[in-house]
Amino acid sequence: MKFKKLGRTDISVSEICLGTMTWGSQNSEAEAFEQMDYALDHQVNFFDTAELYPTTPLSAETYADTERMIGNWFEKTGKRDKVVLATKVAGAGRPYIRGGAPITAQAIQDAVDASLQRLKTDYIDLYQIHWPNRGSYHFRANWGYDPFKQDKSQTLGEIEEKLDVLDACVKAGKIRAIGLSNETTWGTQKFLSLAEEKGLPRVATIQNEYSLLCRHFDLDLAELSHHEDVGLLAYSPLAGGILSGKYLSGEKPVGSRGAINGDIGGRLVQHQQAATQAYVDLAARHGIDPSQLALAFCLTRPFMAAAIIGATSMEQLKINIGAADVKLTDEILREINKIHRQYPMPI
């Protein structure tokens, strides 16, 4: 397992991050505990969660249960100091979370305090803005993305407001570092520029989608990551499980995200079928598990701080963590590039 620093901080994390969004819906607390135990025993020291979780499906009844489970595990094991913990503040859109209101300074303050209580800890290592108030092109919104109605002055005011309250949280010892999620290059740079100008906390990471099937980050965000030391925390590196190949037959296994969420956030569409088959076939030719091929590719990217894995079974978890030991040859990487050129945007 390799370890990397988060941005320009001194926080060192495993390149595999344990995702948690199924805990409380698809996974019980006992299963969540087993996953955390196994991950930590296998050098995964980085856990990512959110006040919004669990998902699949999202509901008012299960809201924030994932954080509660992690807090219960900390209480039971006493291993809080062994874990780099990341969580997120939810934005607008769900009435059961602060009335569905957008992210404001007060919302962040309230969310931080509530997360600390649920997580049974005094501090959060990485606190992230789950999505920008103005919206973004993520979750397949790229097909109709329209930034031309955004209000620049309003957005800049909101960014400064968020940085101010996050600065107060850092100074109070409640959080150590800050990150973004579902952001754009322009938005990330504005956070960085305002922080530098006003002496406020610097963004360390950006958590965006990245996989063999979704490679938006390879372009402008990769350049920003390189020059500004903002590492990617890649969510859905298996495209919601699609790259395991389990949906190629057209069936949706019982208990899978496909069975519960239908198109897996717009990913399980006909366009991905040929690309996924090509990657699965490539893995088979080289004797590699297809999930490990997909994850190992993510870990080759120079902007990658960590790939966030998720699993509903221990078998899946072991395969995913094992990807850290898979080394892709130059030949395999060339073949991946060929497939990507043929199917550049399959979801």
Tab-separated table of C-alpha atoms in Angstrom:
chain	number	residue	atom	x	y	z
A	1	MET	CA	0.000	0.000	0.000
A	2	LYS	CA	1.338	3.400	-0.964
A	3	PHE	CA	0.666	6.519	1.078
A	4	LYS	CA	0.288	10.075	-0.156
A	5	LYS	CA	-0.057	13.507	1.399
A	6	LEU	CA	-3.352	15.363	1.062
A	7	GLY	CA	-2.486	18.493	-0.887
A	8	ARG	CA	0.089	20.600	0.928
A	9	THR	CA	-0.875	19.265	4.351
A	10	ASP	CA	1.100	16.797	6.448
A	11	ILE	CA	-1.823	14.335	6.447
A	12	SER	CA	-0.720	10.988	4.979
A	13	VAL	CA	-3.356	8.631	3.574
A	14	SER	CA	-3.449	5.227	1.926
A	15	GLU	CA	-3.981	5.338	-1.843
A	16	ILE	CA	-7.049	3.152	-1.292
A	17	CYS	CA	-9.778	4.936	0.657
A	18	LEU	CA	-12.648	3.021	2.260
A	19	GLY	CA	-15.971	4.365	1.047
A	20	THR	CA	-18.973	3.966	3.303
A	21	MET	CA	-22.141	5.018	1.503
A	22	THR	CA	-23.783	1.566	1.640
A	23	TRP	CA	-23.587	1.304	5.423
A	24	GLY	CA	-27.071	1.642	6.842
A	25	SER	CA	-28.933	0.610	3.697
A	26	GLN	CA	-27.175	-2.230	1.883
A	27	ASN	CA	-24.923	-3.062	4.843
A	28	SER	CA	-25.684	-3.544	8.521
A	29	GLU	CA	-23.646	-2.022	11.335
A	30	ALA	CA	-22.001	-5.390	12.002
A	31	GLU	CA	-20.926	-5.571	8.356
A	32	ALA	CA	-19.645	-1.994	8.486
A	33	PHE	CA	-17.574	-2.873	11.558
A	34	GLU	CA	-16.130	-5.912	9.759
A	35	GLN	CA	-15.178	-3.768	6.762
A	36	MET	CA	-13.455	-1.159	8.922
A	37	ASP	CA	-11.580	-3.832	10.864
A	38	TYR	CA	-10.376	-5.528	7.682
A	39	ALA	CA	-9.443	-2.287	5.948
A	40	LEU	CA	-7.378	-1.006	8.849
A	41	ASP	CA	-5.681	-4.400	9.214
A	42	HIS	CA	-4.665	-4.148	5.542
A	43	GLN	CA	-3.102	-0.670	5.729
A	44	VAL	CA	-6.157	1.318	4.614
A	45	ASN	CA	-6.078	4.252	7.030
A	46	PHE	CA	-8.413	6.570	5.089
A	47	PHE	CA	-12.234	6.435	5.474
A	48	ASP	CA	-14.622	8.674	3.543
A	49	THR	CA	-18.217	9.366	4.525
A	50	ALA	CA	-20.830	12.163	4.404
A	51	GLU	CA	-23.730	13.384	6.464
A	52	LEU	CA	-25.907	12.438	3.464
A	53	TYR	CA	-25.079	8.712	3.678
A	54	PRO	CA	-26.258	6.019	3.309
A	55	THR	CA	-27.376	6.071	-0.285
A	56	THR	CA	-29.023	3.333	-2.343
A	57	PRO	CA	-31.507	4.668	-1.676
A	58	LEU	CA	-31.296	8.058	0.024
A	59	SER	CA	-34.009	8.582	2.613
A	60	ALA	CA	-34.942	10.735	5.571
A	61	GLU	CA	-35.217	7.597	7.710
A	62	THR	CA	-31.585	6.566	7.194
A	63	TYR	CA	-30.053	10.053	6.922
A	64	ALA	CA	-26.649	10.225	8.704
A	65	ASP	CA	-26.773	6.594	9.862
A	66	THR	CA	-23.400	5.916	8.230
A	67	GLU	CA	-21.684	8.522	10.382
A	68	ARG	CA	-23.371	7.040	13.446
A	69	MET	CA	-21.999	3.592	12.610
A	70	ILE	CA	-18.484	4.941	12.237
A	71	GLY	CA	-18.837	6.740	15.555
A	72	ASN	CA	-19.990	3.540	17.222
A	73	TRP	CA	-16.959	1.725	15.779
A	74	PHE	CA	-14.616	4.413	17.108
A	75	GLU	CA	-16.257	4.087	20.509
A	76	LYS	CA	-15.992	0.302	20.486
A	77	THR	CA	-12.436	-0.018	19.178
A	78	GLY	CA	-10.751	3.144	20.430
A	79	LYS	CA	-9.018	3.426	17.046
A	80	ARG	CA	-9.956	6.964	16.091
A	81	ASP	CA	-6.269	7.922	16.066
A	82	LYS	CA	-5.505	5.201	13.503
A	83	VAL	CA	-7.893	6.644	10.893
A	84	VAL	CA	-7.807	9.676	8.624
A	85	LEU	CA	-11.489	10.555	8.505
A	86	ALA	CA	-13.202	12.547	5.764
A	87	THR	CA	-16.821	13.647	5.687
A	88	LYS	CA	-18.955	16.179	3.808
A	89	VAL	CA	-21.660	18.791	4.248
A	90	ALA	CA	-24.706	18.207	2.049
A	91	GLY	CA	-26.079	20.907	-0.202
A	92	ALA	CA	-29.539	21.916	-1.301
A	93	GLY	CA	-32.263	19.653	-2.556
A	94	ARG	CA	-33.443	17.421	0.271
A	95	PRO	CA	-36.084	18.833	2.641
A	96	TYR	CA	-34.973	16.604	5.502
A	97	ILE	CA	-31.500	18.201	5.514
A	98	ARG	CA	-31.794	21.755	6.855
A	99	GLY	CA	-35.021	22.278	4.949
A	100	GLY	CA	-33.358	21.670	1.592
A	101	ALA	CA	-31.487	24.981	1.802
A	102	PRO	CA	-28.157	25.626	0.040
A	103	ILE	CA	-24.826	25.585	1.865
A	104	THR	CA	-24.268	28.689	3.993
A	105	ALA	CA	-21.873	29.529	6.812
A	106	GLN	CA	-24.510	28.560	9.376
A	107	ALA	CA	-25.231	25.305	7.537
A	108	ILE	CA	-21.557	24.359	7.642
A	109	GLN	CA	-21.258	25.210	11.320
A	110	ASP	CA	-24.356	23.191	12.170
A	111	ALA	CA	-23.293	20.274	9.960
A	112	VAL	CA	-19.778	20.111	11.404
A	113	ASP	CA	-21.088	20.049	14.964
A	114	ALA	CA	-23.690	17.396	14.137
A	115	SER	CA	-21.126	15.218	12.358
A	116	LEU	CA	-18.706	15.459	15.260
A	117	GLN	CA	-21.441	14.307	17.612
A	118	ARG	CA	-22.499	11.389	15.410
A	119	LEU	CA	-18.909	10.355	14.714
A	120	LYS	CA	-18.047	10.534	18.427
A	121	THR	CA	-14.842	12.431	17.766
A	122	ASP	CA	-13.398	15.845	18.537
A	123	TYR	CA	-12.086	16.496	15.030
A	124	ILE	CA	-12.546	15.683	11.356
A	125	ASP	CA	-9.381	15.284	9.291
A	126	LEU	CA	-10.828	16.361	5.933
A	127	TYR	CA	-14.085	18.291	5.642
A	128	GLN	CA	-15.562	18.582	2.155
A	129	ILE	CA	-18.216	20.638	0.377
A	130	HIS	CA	-20.325	17.878	-1.177
A	131	TRP	CA	-21.403	19.950	-4.191
A	132	PRO	CA	-21.480	23.640	-5.123
A	133	ASN	CA	-24.631	25.693	-4.653
A	134	ARG	CA	-24.535	26.777	-8.293
A	135	GLY	CA	-24.668	23.182	-9.560
A	136	SER	CA	-22.121	21.380	-11.734
A	137	TYR	CA	-21.760	19.003	-14.661
A	138	HIS	CA	-21.355	15.867	-12.543
A	139	PHE	CA	-23.732	12.896	-12.384
A	140	ARG	CA	-24.382	13.059	-16.140
A	141	ALA	CA	-25.449	16.722	-15.950
A	142	ASN	CA	-22.689	17.349	-18.506
A	143	TRP	CA	-25.145	16.571	-21.304
A	144	GLY	CA	-27.187	19.649	-20.475
A	145	TYR	CA	-24.635	21.698	-18.566
A	146	ASP	CA	-25.382	25.434	-18.737
A	147	PRO	CA	-23.163	27.744	-16.661
A	148	PHE	CA	-24.342	30.875	-18.468
A	149	LYS	CA	-27.044	31.718	-15.941
A	150	GLN	CA	-24.687	31.636	-12.983
A	151	ASP	CA	-24.157	34.806	-10.973
A	152	LYS	CA	-20.400	35.303	-10.610
A	153	SER	CA	-20.523	37.801	-7.751
A	154	GLN	CA	-22.946	35.606	-5.816
A	155	THR	CA	-20.752	32.553	-6.304
A	156	LEU	CA	-17.603	34.361	-5.199
A	157	GLY	CA	-19.407	35.678	-2.140
A	158	GLU	CA	-20.558	32.176	-1.252
A	159	ILE	CA	-17.043	30.767	-1.668
A	160	GLU	CA	-15.581	33.403	0.636
A	161	GLU	CA	-18.375	32.799	3.159
A	162	LYS	CA	-17.600	29.078	3.168
A	163	LEU	CA	-13.872	29.652	3.550
A	164	ASP	CA	-14.455	32.039	6.459
A	165	VAL	CA	-16.509	29.532	8.447
A	166	LEU	CA	-14.171	26.674	7.575
A	167	ASP	CA	-11.304	28.830	8.834
A	168	ALA	CA	-13.165	29.267	12.114
A	169	CYS	CA	-13.631	25.490	12.317
A	170	VAL	CA	-9.928	24.895	11.682
A	171	LYS	CA	-8.942	27.417	14.344
A	172	ALA	CA	-11.371	25.782	16.788
A	173	GLY	CA	-9.702	22.415	16.170
A	174	LYS	CA	-12.836	20.872	14.703
A	175	ILE	CA	-11.335	20.145	11.268
A	176	ARG	CA	-7.768	19.793	10.007
A	177	ALA	CA	-8.070	20.303	6.255
A	178	ILE	CA	-10.707	21.146	3.672
A	179	GLY	CA	-11.732	19.683	0.337
A	180	LEU	CA	-14.252	20.061	-2.454
A	181	SER	CA	-16.455	17.577	-4.265
A	182	ASN	CA	-18.261	17.660	-7.607
A	183	GLU	CA	-16.442	20.902	-8.441
A	184	THR	CA	-15.107	22.409	-11.647
A	185	THR	CA	-11.695	23.793	-12.541
A	186	TRP	CA	-12.899	27.391	-12.291
A	187	GLY	CA	-14.624	26.807	-8.972
A	188	THR	CA	-11.615	25.068	-7.464
A	189	GLN	CA	-9.258	27.812	-8.602
A	190	LYS	CA	-11.499	30.480	-7.066
A	191	PHE	CA	-11.354	28.659	-3.716
A	192	LEU	CA	-7.567	28.576	-4.012
A	193	SER	CA	-7.184	32.207	-5.089
A	194	LEU	CA	-9.488	33.588	-2.402
A	195	ALA	CA	-7.790	31.483	0.262
A	196	GLU	CA	-4.362	32.790	-0.759
A	197	GLU	CA	-5.566	36.381	-0.982
A	198	LYS	CA	-7.274	36.397	2.400
A	199	GLY	CA	-5.168	33.936	4.399
A	200	LEU	CA	-7.898	31.300	4.637
A	201	PRO	CA	-7.632	27.477	4.552
A	202	ARG	CA	-6.313	26.017	1.315
A	203	VAL	CA	-8.218	23.308	-0.529
A	204	ALA	CA	-6.271	20.042	-0.256
A	205	THR	CA	-8.389	17.688	-2.357
A	206	ILE	CA	-11.238	17.453	-4.805
A	207	GLN	CA	-13.548	14.448	-4.758
A	208	ASN	CA	-14.925	13.931	-8.256
A	209	GLU	CA	-15.988	10.909	-10.270
A	210	TYR	CA	-13.200	9.114	-12.114
A	211	SER	CA	-13.001	5.707	-13.749
A	212	LEU	CA	-12.155	3.999	-17.018
A	213	LEU	CA	-15.626	5.074	-18.161
A	214	CYS	CA	-15.540	8.661	-16.859
A	215	ARG	CA	-12.333	10.607	-17.383
A	216	HIS	CA	-13.289	14.295	-17.291
A	217	PHE	CA	-10.506	14.892	-14.759
A	218	ASP	CA	-7.785	14.073	-17.303
A	219	LEU	CA	-8.011	17.555	-18.832
A	220	ASP	CA	-8.173	20.961	-17.103
A	221	LEU	CA	-8.553	19.558	-13.610
A	222	ALA	CA	-5.443	17.422	-14.103
A	223	GLU	CA	-3.494	20.576	-14.952
A	224	LEU	CA	-4.843	22.360	-11.889
A	225	SER	CA	-4.052	19.347	-9.716
A	226	HIS	CA	-0.458	19.308	-10.926
A	227	HIS	CA	0.263	23.017	-10.489
A	228	GLU	CA	-1.750	23.593	-7.307
A	229	ASP	CA	-1.201	20.296	-5.438
A	230	VAL	CA	-4.894	19.455	-5.202
A	231	GLY	CA	-5.171	15.671	-5.335
A	232	LEU	CA	-8.147	13.768	-6.692
A	233	LEU	CA	-10.197	11.520	-4.438
A	234	ALA	CA	-11.858	9.404	-7.104
A	235	TYR	CA	-15.377	8.274	-6.352
A	236	SER	CA	-17.055	5.512	-8.365
A	237	PRO	CA	-13.742	4.157	-9.716
A	238	LEU	CA	-15.690	1.030	-10.718
A	239	ALA	CA	-18.493	3.126	-12.238
A	240	GLY	CA	-20.920	1.949	-9.584
A	241	GLY	CA	-19.795	-1.667	-9.989
A	242	ILE	CA	-20.243	-1.732	-13.777
A	243	LEU	CA	-16.534	-2.313	-14.450
A	244	SER	CA	-16.646	-5.547	-12.457
A	245	GLY	CA	-18.555	-6.913	-15.448
A	246	LYS	CA	-21.494	-8.125	-13.376
A	247	TYR	CA	-24.084	-6.332	-15.521
A	248	LEU	CA	-22.784	-7.457	-18.918
A	249	SER	CA	-25.286	-10.313	-19.075
A	250	GLY	CA	-28.138	-7.825	-18.870
A	251	GLU	CA	-29.126	-9.107	-15.439
A	252	LYS	CA	-28.994	-7.108	-12.224
A	253	PRO	CA	-27.863	-9.243	-9.278
A	254	VAL	CA	-30.098	-9.141	-6.226
A	255	GLY	CA	-28.907	-6.517	-3.753
A	256	SER	CA	-26.697	-4.744	-6.286
A	257	ARG	CA	-26.871	-1.018	-7.006
A	258	GLY	CA	-28.311	-1.823	-10.405
A	259	ALA	CA	-31.143	-3.769	-8.812
A	260	ILE	CA	-31.870	-0.970	-6.340
A	261	ASN	CA	-31.120	2.188	-8.328
A	262	GLY	CA	-31.887	1.114	-11.872
A	263	ASP	CA	-29.385	2.919	-14.066
A	264	ILE	CA	-26.836	3.566	-11.264
A	265	GLY	CA	-26.913	7.332	-11.518
A	266	GLY	CA	-27.090	7.375	-15.312
A	267	ARG	CA	-24.120	5.010	-15.721
A	268	LEU	CA	-25.850	1.745	-16.616
A	269	VAL	CA	-26.753	2.759	-20.163
A	270	GLN	CA	-26.351	1.027	-23.494
A	271	HIS	CA	-23.383	3.200	-24.520
A	272	GLN	CA	-21.180	1.745	-21.792
A	273	GLN	CA	-21.748	-1.881	-22.782
A	274	ALA	CA	-19.082	-2.159	-25.492
A	275	ALA	CA	-16.475	-0.216	-23.517
A	276	THR	CA	-17.063	-2.263	-20.376
A	277	GLN	CA	-16.844	-5.498	-22.364
A	278	ALA	CA	-13.541	-4.348	-23.861
A	279	TYR	CA	-12.048	-3.605	-20.445
A	280	VAL	CA	-13.320	-6.887	-18.973
A	281	ASP	CA	-11.882	-8.796	-21.930
A	282	LEU	CA	-8.562	-6.979	-21.498
A	283	ALA	CA	-8.443	-8.007	-17.846
A	284	ALA	CA	-9.198	-11.621	-18.758
A	285	ARG	CA	-6.411	-11.730	-21.364
A	286	HIS	CA	-3.906	-10.679	-18.723
A	287	GLY	CA	-5.284	-12.793	-15.889
A	288	ILE	CA	-6.408	-9.811	-13.805
A	289	ASP	CA	-9.696	-9.391	-11.977
A	290	PRO	CA	-11.640	-6.690	-13.892
A	291	SER	CA	-12.318	-4.673	-10.745
A	292	GLN	CA	-8.628	-4.731	-9.896
A	293	LEU	CA	-7.721	-3.649	-13.425
A	294	ALA	CA	-10.038	-0.645	-13.144
A	295	LEU	CA	-8.749	0.349	-9.709
A	296	ALA	CA	-5.103	-0.262	-10.547
A	297	PHE	CA	-5.492	2.038	-13.558
A	298	CYS	CA	-6.812	4.812	-11.318
A	299	LEU	CA	-3.797	4.403	-9.069
A	300	THR	CA	-1.434	5.018	-12.008
A	301	ARG	CA	-2.778	8.531	-12.554
A	302	PRO	CA	-0.315	11.172	-11.302
A	303	PHE	CA	-3.099	13.358	-9.888
A	304	MET	CA	-4.617	10.568	-7.792
A	305	ALA	CA	-4.539	11.109	-4.031
A	306	ALA	CA	-6.750	8.082	-3.368
A	307	ALA	CA	-9.341	5.910	-5.056
A	308	ILE	CA	-12.482	5.488	-2.963
A	309	ILE	CA	-13.690	1.896	-2.972
A	310	GLY	CA	-17.053	0.622	-1.823
A	311	ALA	CA	-18.244	-2.908	-1.203
A	312	THR	CA	-21.357	-4.656	0.007
A	313	SER	CA	-19.559	-7.953	0.652
A	314	MET	CA	-16.251	-8.889	2.209
A	315	GLU	CA	-15.300	-10.696	-1.001
A	316	GLN	CA	-15.673	-7.444	-2.940
A	317	LEU	CA	-13.750	-5.527	-0.286
A	318	LYS	CA	-10.808	-7.937	-0.386
A	319	ILE	CA	-10.649	-7.777	-4.190
A	320	ASN	CA	-10.776	-3.981	-4.183
A	321	ILE	CA	-8.119	-3.496	-1.516
A	322	GLY	CA	-5.984	-6.067	-3.311
A	323	ALA	CA	-5.856	-3.759	-6.327
A	324	ALA	CA	-3.110	-1.822	-4.531
A	325	ASP	CA	-0.810	-4.772	-5.225
A	326	VAL	CA	-1.638	-4.992	-8.955
A	327	LYS	CA	0.932	-3.414	-11.258
A	328	LEU	CA	-0.147	-2.681	-14.811
A	329	THR	CA	2.454	-3.193	-17.521
A	330	ASP	CA	3.144	-0.680	-20.256
A	331	GLU	CA	1.444	-3.064	-22.656
A	332	ILE	CA	-1.767	-3.076	-20.611
A	333	LEU	CA	-1.713	0.707	-20.314
A	334	ARG	CA	-1.314	1.001	-24.083
A	335	GLU	CA	-4.299	-1.297	-24.571
A	336	ILE	CA	-6.333	0.794	-22.124
A	337	ASN	CA	-5.467	3.888	-24.141
A	338	LYS	CA	-6.674	2.206	-27.324
A	339	ILE	CA	-10.000	1.310	-25.737
A	340	HIS	CA	-10.364	4.839	-24.368
A	341	ARG	CA	-9.752	6.325	-27.823
A	342	GLN	CA	-12.445	4.052	-29.239
A	343	TYR	CA	-14.943	4.738	-26.438
A	344	PRO	CA	-13.950	8.153	-24.995
A	345	MET	CA	-17.212	9.019	-23.244
A	346	PRO	CA	-19.403	5.937	-22.773
A	347	ILE	CA	-21.450	7.253	-19.846
